[in-house]
Amino acid sequence: MNIQNSYIQPFFGVVEDRMDPKKLGRVRVRIYGDHPFSKTKGDVAGLETEDLLWFQVLLPATSATESGVGNSPTGILEGSSVFGLYLDKYKTSGIVLGTWAGIRTEMPNYTEGFSDPNQQYPTKLGNDLNDLSLGGRIGKESIVNVIQNDNRETAPNPSNIPAGEEPENNSPELTIEKMLQRDEGLRLRWYPDNGYASIGIGHLIKAQKTSDPDLINKWISELVGRKVTNGTITMDECMSIFKSDIKKVKDGIVKHPTIGPIYKKCNASRKMALENMAYQMGLGGLAKFRKTLKFMEEEKWEDAYINLQQSLWFRQTKGRASRVSLIIRNGNLESYGEKTPSAARAFSLQKNINIEPEDPFVPSDTRVMFEEPKTDYNSQYPYNKTFGTESGMIQEFDDTPGAERYRLTHTSGTYQEISPDGRNVQKIIGDNYKIVQQDDHILVQGDVKLVIGGNSNVYIMGSLNQTIDGSINQTVRGNVVQHVEGNVKATIDQTADILVKEEAMVTVEKDVTVNANQNAEINVKEQATVNAENISINAEKKMNFKAENVDFSAVKTFSVDSGVLTKITGANVQVG
């Protein structure tokens, strides 16, 4: 770079191109006073964007800008207002020193210069700063806060009621709109879903795999009825598309020859489950669940639930499928954290009974384990420092007195927020991986509440050591299968009480030894049979047999040893 100090002159302009072929972060700038508004060349005036000079961008001294160390000079957009310096008297080279924000009252004329040739920016009128930086009502009502608060998760609490006996809910408060918004998420910018472009609340833009932004913008423009250049829709457009999609799903279900009759027989909760599945997979996808639909038609809810759990759909969308399949089994929305009417009445009777700290704990809501909290955003200008990207990712460092907060938000909906009281909320929309090459240390001074929507697989290469000061309470609604390759040793300091409501089968391939230091009593209401090659019963004092009929038989030897045989009575008794 050739700098001639005596000819340095300032300039103001607008960036029209940032696609630097040298990838140095340079930008093409149309400069006020030096360049015409017209981008069409003429005899007198006119300068196309392609004929503008490339200017480098100055970075702060805190950035090395050497060998990949430091920040990249790639934050400026087409349409950004910039200030810089010419570096020679002929104005053939220059450097951009910075950008500035303004308040826009109207959209630019994109046919002229001093605007974004791609027609993507600006995306809004008014203040150029991010709404989160403005604080107050504008900040609280920003899209980031609205989406985060509307898509909060609820962790259900397991019920102690046996499966199949839970009360149904025919008048749920949760709407299908809220349910789907939670399951699908809400994204105003298009995103790839298995290679297909989607937008809004799970809306498939077109059943064609592509990532071409121009083609996707064309499709979105056709969808919303206006020209879209940045792959983004408004919240009003999103909700309008969503309402139309739900109506199509509901109308399609009712008219479907297979699903329709089953849908009409279901209660309100199970209808929502079918609507959820149809919205996710389409009517054609739902109709392929032939066994499940047959079980539902016969009101075999448990069989329908088991069949759903064994499906590919369940494995691919575990959390959502777990919640929806439980609705079909139970006929209520408790898997989404909504209390059944009977549970709600029980809760209302418990409120405000105990207020002393030493009184026994009474659960405030037995059907909701915990809820994702709302954002603690309470920013005031000028304390919130935000960094936003063109795709919608935002990082905030909020120094508002009494509302100090940090948040990192991804366009997918994944975010982390640290509140003024130090509370940390982390929500991950996709998969989460944590790799620790050495030791991991976790200390939780309070309770741990864990809800797993799918399966849990734990493999421990070493040993598992547990010490529990309190009790262990387990409810297993399925089967328990254990395989112990070594020995099992159990010591019970007090009482062991085992109730088997049906059959109990114990197979021991070698010896069985039972030692009772005091009394042993076996009560059988019907028949008890003991088969053995040799049977030996030894009683040091007294042995009593009381029954209508007593039949002792042994293949080889039957021996009774109790000292002196004093009396034998009854018919058909043979001794010796």
Coordinates of C-alpha atoms in Angstrom, one line a residue:
M1 CA 0.0 0.0 0.0
N2 CA 1.5 3.4 -1.1
I3 CA 0.6 6.1 1.4
Q4 CA 1.3 9.7 0.5
N5 CA 0.6 11.7 3.7
S6 CA 0.1 15.1 2.1
Y7 CA -2.8 13.8 0.0
I8 CA -4.8 12.0 2.7
Q9 CA -8.4 13.1 2.4
P10 CA -11.5 11.8 4.3
F11 CA -14.6 10.4 2.5
F12 CA -18.1 9.2 3.3
G13 CA -19.8 6.5 1.3
V14 CA -21.9 3.4 1.0
V15 CA -20.6 -0.2 0.4
E16 CA -22.0 -1.8 -2.7
D17 CA -19.8 -5.0 -2.9
R18 CA -18.0 -7.1 -0.4
M19 CA -17.2 -10.2 -2.5
D20 CA -13.5 -9.5 -2.6
P21 CA -11.8 -11.8 -5.1
K22 CA -8.6 -11.7 -3.0
K23 CA -10.6 -12.5 0.2
L24 CA -8.8 -9.7 2.1
G25 CA -12.0 -8.2 3.5
R26 CA -11.9 -5.3 0.9
V27 CA -15.1 -3.5 -0.1
R28 CA -16.3 -1.4 -3.0
V29 CA -17.5 2.0 -1.9
R30 CA -19.6 4.6 -3.7
I31 CA -18.4 7.9 -2.3
Y32 CA -20.6 11.0 -1.7
G33 CA -19.4 13.9 -3.8
D34 CA -17.1 11.9 -6.0
H35 CA -19.4 9.3 -7.5
P36 CA -22.8 9.7 -9.2
F37 CA -26.0 8.2 -8.0
S38 CA -26.6 6.6 -11.4
K39 CA -25.2 3.1 -11.8
T40 CA -25.8 3.2 -15.5
K41 CA -22.9 4.6 -17.6
G42 CA -23.8 7.5 -19.8
D43 CA -22.0 10.2 -21.8
V44 CA -21.9 12.5 -18.8
A45 CA -22.4 10.5 -15.7
G46 CA -22.9 7.0 -14.4
L47 CA -20.7 4.5 -12.7
E48 CA -21.5 0.8 -12.3
T49 CA -20.8 -1.1 -9.1
E50 CA -18.2 -3.2 -10.9
D51 CA -16.2 -0.1 -11.7
L52 CA -15.8 1.1 -8.1
L53 CA -12.5 0.7 -6.4
W54 CA -11.6 -1.9 -3.8
F55 CA -10.7 -0.3 -0.4
Q56 CA -9.2 -2.2 2.5
V57 CA -10.8 -2.1 6.0
L58 CA -8.8 -1.0 9.1
L59 CA -9.0 -3.2 12.1
P60 CA -8.3 -2.1 15.8
A61 CA -4.9 -2.6 17.3
T62 CA -6.4 -5.4 19.5
S63 CA -6.5 -7.6 16.3
A64 CA -3.2 -8.9 14.9
T65 CA -4.5 -9.4 11.4
E66 CA -1.4 -11.5 10.8
S67 CA -1.2 -15.2 9.9
G68 CA -4.8 -15.8 10.8
V69 CA -4.5 -14.2 14.2
G70 CA -7.1 -11.7 15.2
N71 CA -10.5 -10.7 13.8
S72 CA -11.5 -11.0 10.2
P73 CA -12.4 -7.7 8.4
T74 CA -15.6 -9.3 7.0
G75 CA -18.4 -7.7 9.1
I76 CA -19.4 -4.9 6.7
L77 CA -22.5 -5.5 4.5
E78 CA -23.7 -4.1 1.2
G79 CA -25.6 -1.0 2.2
S80 CA -23.3 -0.2 5.2
S81 CA -22.5 3.5 5.6
V82 CA -18.7 3.9 6.0
F83 CA -16.1 6.6 6.7
G84 CA -12.5 6.4 5.4
L85 CA -9.5 8.1 4.0
Y86 CA -8.1 8.5 0.5
L87 CA -4.4 7.6 0.4
D88 CA -3.3 9.5 -2.7
K89 CA -4.1 12.7 -4.5
Y90 CA -5.6 10.9 -7.4
K91 CA -8.1 9.1 -5.1
T92 CA -7.1 5.7 -6.5
S93 CA -6.6 4.0 -3.2
G94 CA -8.2 4.3 0.2
I95 CA -9.0 2.6 3.5
V96 CA -12.2 2.2 5.4
L97 CA -12.0 3.3 9.0
G98 CA -15.4 2.5 10.3
T99 CA -19.2 2.4 9.9
W100 CA -22.0 4.4 11.5
A101 CA -25.7 3.8 12.3
G102 CA -28.6 6.0 11.3
I103 CA -32.4 6.2 11.5
R104 CA -34.0 5.2 8.2
T105 CA -37.3 6.7 7.2
E106 CA -37.7 5.1 3.9
M107 CA -36.3 2.2 1.9
P108 CA -33.6 3.1 -0.7
N109 CA -34.1 3.2 -4.4
Y110 CA -32.2 0.1 -5.4
T111 CA -32.0 1.2 -9.1
E112 CA -29.6 3.9 -8.0
G113 CA -26.2 3.8 -6.3
F114 CA -25.6 4.3 -2.6
S115 CA -27.7 1.2 -1.8
D116 CA -27.3 -2.5 -1.7
P117 CA -27.4 -3.9 -5.3
N118 CA -28.6 -7.2 -4.0
Q119 CA -31.7 -5.5 -2.4
Q120 CA -31.2 -7.4 0.9
Y121 CA -30.4 -4.5 3.2
P122 CA -31.7 -2.7 5.1
T123 CA -34.1 -5.2 6.4
K124 CA -36.1 -2.7 8.5
L125 CA -36.9 1.0 8.8
G126 CA -36.0 3.0 11.9
N127 CA -32.9 2.7 14.1
D128 CA -30.1 0.7 12.5
L129 CA -29.1 -0.7 15.9
N130 CA -30.2 -4.2 17.0
D131 CA -33.5 -3.9 18.9
L132 CA -31.9 -5.7 21.8
S133 CA -29.5 -2.8 22.2
L134 CA -32.3 -0.3 22.4
G135 CA -33.7 -1.8 25.6
G136 CA -37.1 -1.0 27.1
R137 CA -40.3 -2.1 25.4
I138 CA -38.7 -2.3 21.9
G139 CA -36.0 -4.7 23.3
K140 CA -38.5 -6.8 25.2
E141 CA -40.7 -7.2 22.1
S142 CA -37.8 -8.1 19.8
I143 CA -38.1 -11.2 17.7
V144 CA -35.3 -13.0 19.7
N145 CA -37.2 -12.6 23.0
V146 CA -40.6 -13.4 21.5
I147 CA -39.4 -16.6 19.9
Q148 CA -37.5 -17.7 23.1
N149 CA -40.5 -17.1 25.4
D150 CA -43.0 -18.7 23.0
N151 CA -41.0 -21.9 22.5
R152 CA -40.4 -22.7 26.1
E153 CA -40.2 -26.4 27.1
T154 CA -42.1 -28.1 29.9
A155 CA -40.6 -31.2 31.6
P156 CA -43.4 -33.6 32.6
N157 CA -43.4 -35.4 35.9
P158 CA -44.1 -39.1 35.9
S159 CA -47.4 -40.2 37.4
N160 CA -47.8 -42.9 40.0
I161 CA -51.0 -44.1 38.4
P162 CA -50.6 -47.4 36.7
A163 CA -50.5 -47.4 32.9
G164 CA -53.9 -47.5 31.3
E165 CA -55.6 -46.1 34.4
E166 CA -54.8 -42.4 34.0
P167 CA -57.8 -40.1 33.6
E168 CA -58.4 -38.8 30.1
N169 CA -58.6 -35.1 29.3
N170 CA -61.3 -34.2 26.9
S171 CA -60.9 -30.4 27.2
P172 CA -57.2 -29.6 27.2
E173 CA -56.0 -26.0 27.6
L174 CA -53.0 -26.6 25.4
T175 CA -53.7 -25.7 21.8
I176 CA -52.4 -27.5 18.8
E177 CA -50.8 -24.3 17.7
K178 CA -48.7 -24.1 20.9
M179 CA -47.9 -27.8 20.8
L180 CA -46.6 -27.6 17.2
Q181 CA -44.7 -24.4 17.8
R182 CA -42.9 -26.2 20.7
D183 CA -42.2 -29.4 18.6
E184 CA -41.3 -27.7 15.3
G185 CA -39.7 -24.5 16.6
L186 CA -40.1 -21.1 15.0
R187 CA -37.5 -19.7 12.5
L188 CA -38.1 -16.6 10.4
R189 CA -35.1 -17.3 8.2
W190 CA -35.1 -20.4 5.9
Y191 CA -33.1 -23.4 7.1
P192 CA -32.3 -26.8 5.6
D193 CA -34.3 -29.8 6.9
N194 CA -32.8 -33.0 5.5
G195 CA -31.8 -31.1 2.4
Y196 CA -35.2 -29.4 1.9
A197 CA -35.6 -25.7 2.5
S198 CA -38.1 -24.9 5.3
I199 CA -39.2 -21.8 7.1
G200 CA -41.5 -20.6 9.9
I201 CA -43.0 -23.4 12.0
G202 CA -41.9 -26.5 10.1
H203 CA -43.2 -25.3 6.8
L204 CA -41.7 -27.1 3.8
I205 CA -41.1 -24.4 1.2
K206 CA -40.8 -26.8 -1.7
A207 CA -40.4 -30.6 -2.0
Q208 CA -37.1 -30.1 -3.9
K209 CA -33.6 -30.4 -2.4
T210 CA -31.5 -27.3 -2.9
S211 CA -29.4 -24.7 -1.1
D212 CA -29.5 -22.1 -3.9
P213 CA -30.4 -18.9 -2.1
D214 CA -31.7 -17.2 -5.3
L215 CA -34.1 -20.1 -6.0
I216 CA -35.2 -20.3 -2.3
N217 CA -35.8 -16.5 -2.2
K218 CA -37.9 -16.9 -5.3
W219 CA -40.0 -19.6 -3.6
I220 CA -40.4 -17.6 -0.4
S221 CA -41.5 -14.6 -2.5
E222 CA -44.2 -16.7 -4.1
L223 CA -45.2 -18.0 -0.6
V224 CA -45.7 -14.6 1.0
G225 CA -46.7 -12.5 -2.0
R226 CA -43.8 -10.0 -2.0
K227 CA -40.2 -9.9 -3.1
V228 CA -37.9 -11.5 -0.6
T229 CA -34.1 -11.2 -1.1
N230 CA -32.6 -12.2 2.3
G231 CA -34.4 -15.5 3.0
T232 CA -36.4 -14.0 5.9
I233 CA -40.1 -13.5 6.6
T234 CA -41.9 -11.5 9.2
M235 CA -43.6 -12.8 12.3
D236 CA -47.0 -12.0 10.8
E237 CA -46.2 -13.9 7.6
C238 CA -44.9 -16.8 9.7
M239 CA -48.2 -17.1 11.7
S240 CA -50.3 -16.7 8.6
I241 CA -48.5 -19.6 6.9
F242 CA -48.8 -21.6 10.1
K243 CA -52.6 -21.1 10.4
S244 CA -53.0 -22.1 6.8
D245 CA -50.9 -25.3 7.3
I246 CA -52.9 -26.3 10.4
K247 CA -56.2 -25.8 8.5
K248 CA -55.0 -28.0 5.6
V249 CA -53.9 -30.7 8.1
K250 CA -57.3 -30.7 10.0
D251 CA -59.3 -30.6 6.8
G252 CA -57.2 -33.4 5.3
I253 CA -57.6 -35.6 8.3
V254 CA -61.4 -35.4 8.4
K255 CA -61.6 -36.2 4.7
H256 CA -59.1 -39.1 4.8
P257 CA -61.0 -42.4 4.3
T258 CA -58.8 -44.3 6.8
I259 CA -57.7 -41.7 9.3
G260 CA -61.0 -39.7 9.3
P261 CA -63.3 -42.2 11.0
I262 CA -60.6 -43.0 13.7
Y263 CA -60.0 -39.3 14.3
K264 CA -63.7 -38.6 14.9
K265 CA -63.8 -41.4 17.5
C266 CA -60.9 -40.0 19.5
N267 CA -61.1 -37.6 22.4
A268 CA -59.7 -34.1 22.1
S269 CA -56.2 -35.0 23.3
R270 CA -55.8 -38.0 20.9
K271 CA -57.1 -35.9 18.1
M272 CA -54.2 -33.4 18.8
A273 CA -51.7 -36.4 18.7
L274 CA -52.9 -37.3 15.2
E275 CA -52.8 -33.7 14.0
N276 CA -49.3 -33.5 15.3
M277 CA -48.2 -36.6 13.5
A278 CA -49.9 -35.5 10.2
Y279 CA -48.3 -32.0 10.5
Q280 CA -44.9 -33.6 10.9
M281 CA -45.1 -36.4 8.3
G282 CA -48.1 -35.4 6.1
L283 CA -51.3 -37.4 5.8
G284 CA -49.5 -40.0 3.6
G285 CA -46.9 -40.6 6.3
L286 CA -49.5 -40.9 9.0
A287 CA -51.6 -43.3 6.9
K288 CA -48.7 -45.7 6.8
F289 CA -49.1 -46.4 10.5
R290 CA -51.6 -49.1 9.6
K291 CA -51.2 -51.3 12.7
T292 CA -51.3 -48.3 15.1
L293 CA -54.4 -46.9 13.4
K294 CA -56.1 -50.3 13.6
F295 CA -55.3 -50.5 17.3
M296 CA -56.7 -47.0 17.8
E297 CA -59.9 -48.0 15.9
E298 CA -60.3 -50.9 18.3
E299 CA -59.4 -48.6 21.3
K300 CA -56.4 -50.7 22.2
W301 CA -54.4 -47.8 23.3
E302 CA -51.6 -49.7 25.0
D303 CA -51.0 -51.8 21.9
A304 CA -51.0 -48.6 19.8
Y305 CA -48.5 -47.1 22.1
I306 CA -46.1 -50.1 22.0
N307 CA -46.3 -50.2 18.2
L308 CA -45.4 -46.5 18.0
Q309 CA -42.4 -47.0 20.3
Q310 CA -41.1 -49.7 18.0
S311 CA -41.3 -47.5 14.8
L312 CA -38.6 -45.7 12.8
W313 CA -40.5 -42.5 13.5
F314 CA -39.9 -43.0 17.2
R315 CA -36.2 -43.5 16.8
Q316 CA -35.8 -40.5 14.5
T317 CA -37.7 -38.0 16.7
K318 CA -37.4 -39.5 20.1
G319 CA -38.6 -36.6 22.4
R320 CA -41.5 -35.6 20.2
A321 CA -42.5 -39.2 19.5
S322 CA -42.4 -40.1 23.2
R323 CA -44.7 -37.2 24.1
V324 CA -47.2 -37.9 21.2
S325 CA -47.3 -41.7 21.8
L326 CA -48.1 -41.2 25.5
I327 CA -51.0 -39.0 24.5
I328 CA -52.4 -41.9 22.4
R329 CA -51.9 -44.3 25.3
N330 CA -53.3 -42.1 28.1
G331 CA -55.7 -39.9 26.3
N332 CA -54.4 -36.8 28.1
L333 CA -51.6 -34.2 27.6
E334 CA -49.7 -34.9 30.7
S335 CA -46.6 -35.7 28.6
Y336 CA -46.7 -32.0 27.6
G337 CA -46.9 -31.0 31.3
E338 CA -50.7 -30.3 31.3
K339 CA -52.5 -31.6 34.4
T340 CA -55.6 -33.7 33.9
P341 CA -58.8 -32.2 35.5
S342 CA -58.6 -34.6 38.5
A343 CA -54.9 -33.6 39.1
A344 CA -55.7 -30.0 38.8
R345 CA -58.4 -30.3 41.5
A346 CA -56.0 -32.1 43.8
F347 CA -53.5 -29.4 43.3
S348 CA -55.9 -26.7 44.2
L349 CA -56.7 -28.4 47.5
Q350 CA -53.0 -28.5 48.4
K351 CA -52.1 -24.9 47.9
N352 CA -51.1 -22.7 50.8
I353 CA -51.6 -25.5 53.4
N354 CA -48.1 -25.5 54.8
I355 CA -46.2 -22.3 55.3
E356 CA -43.8 -23.2 58.1
P357 CA -40.2 -24.1 57.0
E358 CA -40.2 -27.3 59.2
D359 CA -43.6 -28.5 57.8
P360 CA -43.5 -31.5 55.4
F361 CA -42.9 -30.6 51.8
V362 CA -46.1 -30.7 49.6
P363 CA -45.4 -30.8 45.8
S364 CA -46.8 -27.7 44.1
D365 CA -47.6 -29.5 40.9
T366 CA -47.1 -33.2 40.6
R367 CA -47.5 -33.2 36.8
V368 CA -44.8 -30.7 35.9
M369 CA -41.2 -31.4 37.0
F370 CA -39.9 -28.0 35.8
E371 CA -40.4 -25.5 33.0
E372 CA -37.9 -23.6 30.8
P373 CA -37.9 -20.1 32.3
K374 CA -38.6 -17.0 30.3
T375 CA -35.7 -14.7 29.4
D376 CA -34.5 -12.3 32.0
Y377 CA -34.0 -9.6 29.4
N378 CA -34.6 -6.2 31.1
S379 CA -32.1 -4.1 29.3
Q380 CA -31.9 -0.3 29.1
Y381 CA -30.1 1.8 26.6
P382 CA -27.1 2.1 26.3
Y383 CA -25.9 -0.8 28.4
N384 CA -26.5 -3.8 26.2
K385 CA -23.6 -4.5 23.9
T386 CA -24.8 -6.8 21.1
F387 CA -23.1 -8.5 18.2
G388 CA -25.4 -9.7 15.5
T389 CA -24.7 -11.5 12.3
E390 CA -26.5 -11.4 9.0
S391 CA -28.0 -14.9 9.5
G392 CA -29.5 -13.9 12.9
M393 CA -26.9 -15.1 15.4
I394 CA -26.6 -12.7 18.4
Q395 CA -24.3 -12.3 21.3
E396 CA -25.2 -10.0 24.1
F397 CA -23.3 -8.6 27.1
D398 CA -25.8 -6.6 29.1
D399 CA -24.5 -4.3 31.8
T400 CA -27.8 -2.8 32.7
P401 CA -27.6 -2.1 36.5
G402 CA -29.4 -4.8 38.3
A403 CA -30.1 -6.7 35.1
E404 CA -26.6 -7.9 34.1
R405 CA -27.0 -10.7 31.7
Y406 CA -25.2 -12.7 29.0
R407 CA -26.8 -14.5 26.1
L408 CA -25.7 -16.3 22.9
T409 CA -28.4 -17.1 20.5
H410 CA -28.2 -19.3 17.4
T411 CA -30.6 -19.1 14.4
S412 CA -31.7 -22.7 15.1
G413 CA -33.1 -21.7 18.5
T414 CA -30.2 -23.1 20.5
Y415 CA -29.2 -20.5 23.1
Q416 CA -27.4 -20.0 26.4
E417 CA -28.5 -17.3 28.8
I418 CA -26.9 -16.3 32.2
S419 CA -29.3 -14.3 34.3
P420 CA -28.6 -11.5 36.8
D421 CA -28.8 -14.0 39.7
G422 CA -26.3 -16.3 38.0
R423 CA -28.9 -18.8 36.7
N424 CA -27.7 -20.5 33.6
V425 CA -30.2 -21.7 31.0
Q426 CA -28.9 -23.7 28.0
K427 CA -31.3 -25.0 25.3
I428 CA -30.0 -27.2 22.5
I429 CA -32.2 -27.8 19.6
G430 CA -30.1 -30.5 17.9
D431 CA -27.8 -33.1 19.2
N432 CA -25.3 -32.3 22.1
Y433 CA -21.9 -33.8 22.4
K434 CA -19.6 -33.4 25.4
I435 CA -16.2 -35.1 25.3
V436 CA -14.0 -35.1 28.4
Q437 CA -10.6 -36.8 27.8
Q438 CA -9.8 -37.0 31.5
D439 CA -11.8 -36.7 34.7
D440 CA -15.2 -34.9 34.9
H441 CA -16.3 -33.4 38.3
I442 CA -19.9 -32.3 38.9
L443 CA -21.2 -31.0 42.2
V444 CA -24.9 -30.3 42.5
Q445 CA -25.8 -28.9 45.9
G446 CA -29.5 -29.1 45.3
D447 CA -31.8 -31.5 43.5
V448 CA -31.3 -33.0 40.0
K449 CA -34.4 -33.4 37.8
L450 CA -33.9 -35.4 34.7
V451 CA -36.4 -36.2 32.0
I452 CA -35.4 -38.4 29.0
G453 CA -37.8 -38.5 26.1
G454 CA -36.3 -41.5 24.4
N455 CA -34.0 -44.3 25.7
S456 CA -31.0 -44.0 28.0
N457 CA -27.9 -46.1 27.3
V458 CA -25.1 -46.1 29.8
Y459 CA -21.8 -48.0 29.4
I460 CA -19.3 -48.0 32.2
M461 CA -16.0 -49.6 31.4
G462 CA -15.0 -49.6 35.1
S463 CA -17.0 -50.1 38.2
L464 CA -20.1 -48.2 39.5
N465 CA -20.0 -47.1 43.1
Q466 CA -23.0 -45.5 44.7
T467 CA -23.8 -44.3 48.2
I468 CA -27.4 -43.0 48.8
D469 CA -28.2 -41.5 52.2
G470 CA -31.9 -41.6 51.5
S471 CA -34.2 -44.1 49.7
I472 CA -34.5 -45.4 46.2
N473 CA -38.0 -45.4 44.7
Q474 CA -38.4 -46.9 41.3
T475 CA -41.5 -47.5 39.0
V476 CA -40.8 -49.7 36.0
R477 CA -43.8 -49.9 33.6
G478 CA -42.1 -52.4 31.3
N479 CA -39.8 -55.3 32.0
V480 CA -36.6 -55.6 34.0
V481 CA -33.8 -57.8 32.5
Q482 CA -30.5 -58.2 34.3
H483 CA -27.5 -60.3 33.4
V484 CA -24.8 -60.6 36.1
E485 CA -21.7 -62.5 34.9
G486 CA -20.2 -62.5 38.4
N487 CA -21.6 -63.0 41.9
V488 CA -24.5 -61.1 43.6
K489 CA -24.3 -60.3 47.2
A490 CA -27.0 -58.4 49.0
T491 CA -27.2 -57.4 52.6
I492 CA -30.4 -56.1 54.0
D493 CA -30.2 -54.8 57.5
Q494 CA -33.9 -54.7 58.1
T495 CA -37.0 -56.2 56.4
A496 CA -37.3 -57.5 52.9
D497 CA -40.9 -57.5 51.5
I498 CA -41.4 -58.9 48.0
L499 CA -44.8 -59.2 46.4
V500 CA -45.2 -61.0 43.1
K501 CA -48.8 -60.7 41.7
E502 CA -48.5 -63.4 39.1
E503 CA -46.0 -66.2 38.7
A504 CA -42.5 -66.3 40.1
M505 CA -40.0 -68.7 38.6
V506 CA -36.5 -69.3 40.1
T507 CA -34.1 -71.6 38.4
V508 CA -30.8 -72.5 40.2
E509 CA -28.5 -74.7 38.2
K510 CA -26.5 -75.8 41.3
D511 CA -27.2 -75.7 45.1
V512 CA -29.7 -73.5 47.0
T513 CA -29.1 -72.7 50.6
V514 CA -31.5 -70.7 52.8
N515 CA -30.5 -69.9 56.4
A516 CA -33.0 -68.4 58.8
N517 CA -31.7 -67.5 62.2
Q518 CA -35.2 -67.4 63.6
N519 CA -38.5 -68.5 62.0
A520 CA -39.2 -69.4 58.4
E521 CA -42.8 -69.6 57.2
I522 CA -44.1 -70.4 53.7
N523 CA -47.8 -70.0 53.1
V524 CA -49.4 -71.4 49.9
K525 CA -53.1 -71.0 49.3
E526 CA -53.4 -73.7 46.7
Q527 CA -50.8 -76.3 45.7
A528 CA -47.1 -76.5 46.6
T529 CA -44.9 -79.2 44.9
V530 CA -41.3 -80.0 45.7
N531 CA -39.6 -82.5 43.4
A532 CA -36.1 -83.8 44.2
E533 CA -34.1 -87.0 43.8
N534 CA -33.3 -86.9 47.6
I535 CA -35.2 -85.0 50.2
S536 CA -33.9 -84.5 53.7
I537 CA -35.8 -82.7 56.5
N538 CA -34.0 -82.3 59.8
A539 CA -35.8 -80.8 62.9
E540 CA -33.9 -80.5 66.2
K541 CA -37.1 -80.3 68.2
K542 CA -40.5 -80.6 66.7
M543 CA -42.0 -80.9 63.2
N544 CA -45.7 -80.5 62.4
F545 CA -47.5 -81.3 59.2
K546 CA -51.2 -80.3 59.0
A547 CA -53.2 -81.0 55.8
E548 CA -56.2 -82.9 54.6
N549 CA -54.0 -85.2 52.7
V550 CA -50.2 -85.7 53.0
D551 CA -48.3 -87.5 50.3
F552 CA -44.6 -87.9 50.5
S553 CA -42.9 -89.5 47.6
A554 CA -39.3 -89.8 46.6
V555 CA -37.7 -91.5 43.6
K556 CA -35.0 -93.1 45.8
T557 CA -34.9 -92.2 49.5
F558 CA -37.1 -90.3 51.8
S559 CA -35.6 -89.7 55.3
V560 CA -37.1 -88.0 58.3
D561 CA -34.8 -87.6 61.3
S562 CA -36.2 -86.0 64.4
G563 CA -35.1 -88.3 67.3
V564 CA -37.6 -90.8 68.5
L565 CA -40.7 -91.6 66.5
T566 CA -43.5 -91.5 69.1
K567 CA -46.8 -91.8 67.3
I568 CA -48.1 -92.6 63.9
T569 CA -51.9 -92.5 63.3
G570 CA -54.2 -92.7 60.3
A571 CA -55.2 -95.1 57.6
N572 CA -52.8 -96.5 55.0
V573 CA -49.7 -95.5 56.9
Q574 CA -46.7 -97.7 56.4
V575 CA -43.4 -97.4 58.4
G576 CA -40.4 -99.5 57.9

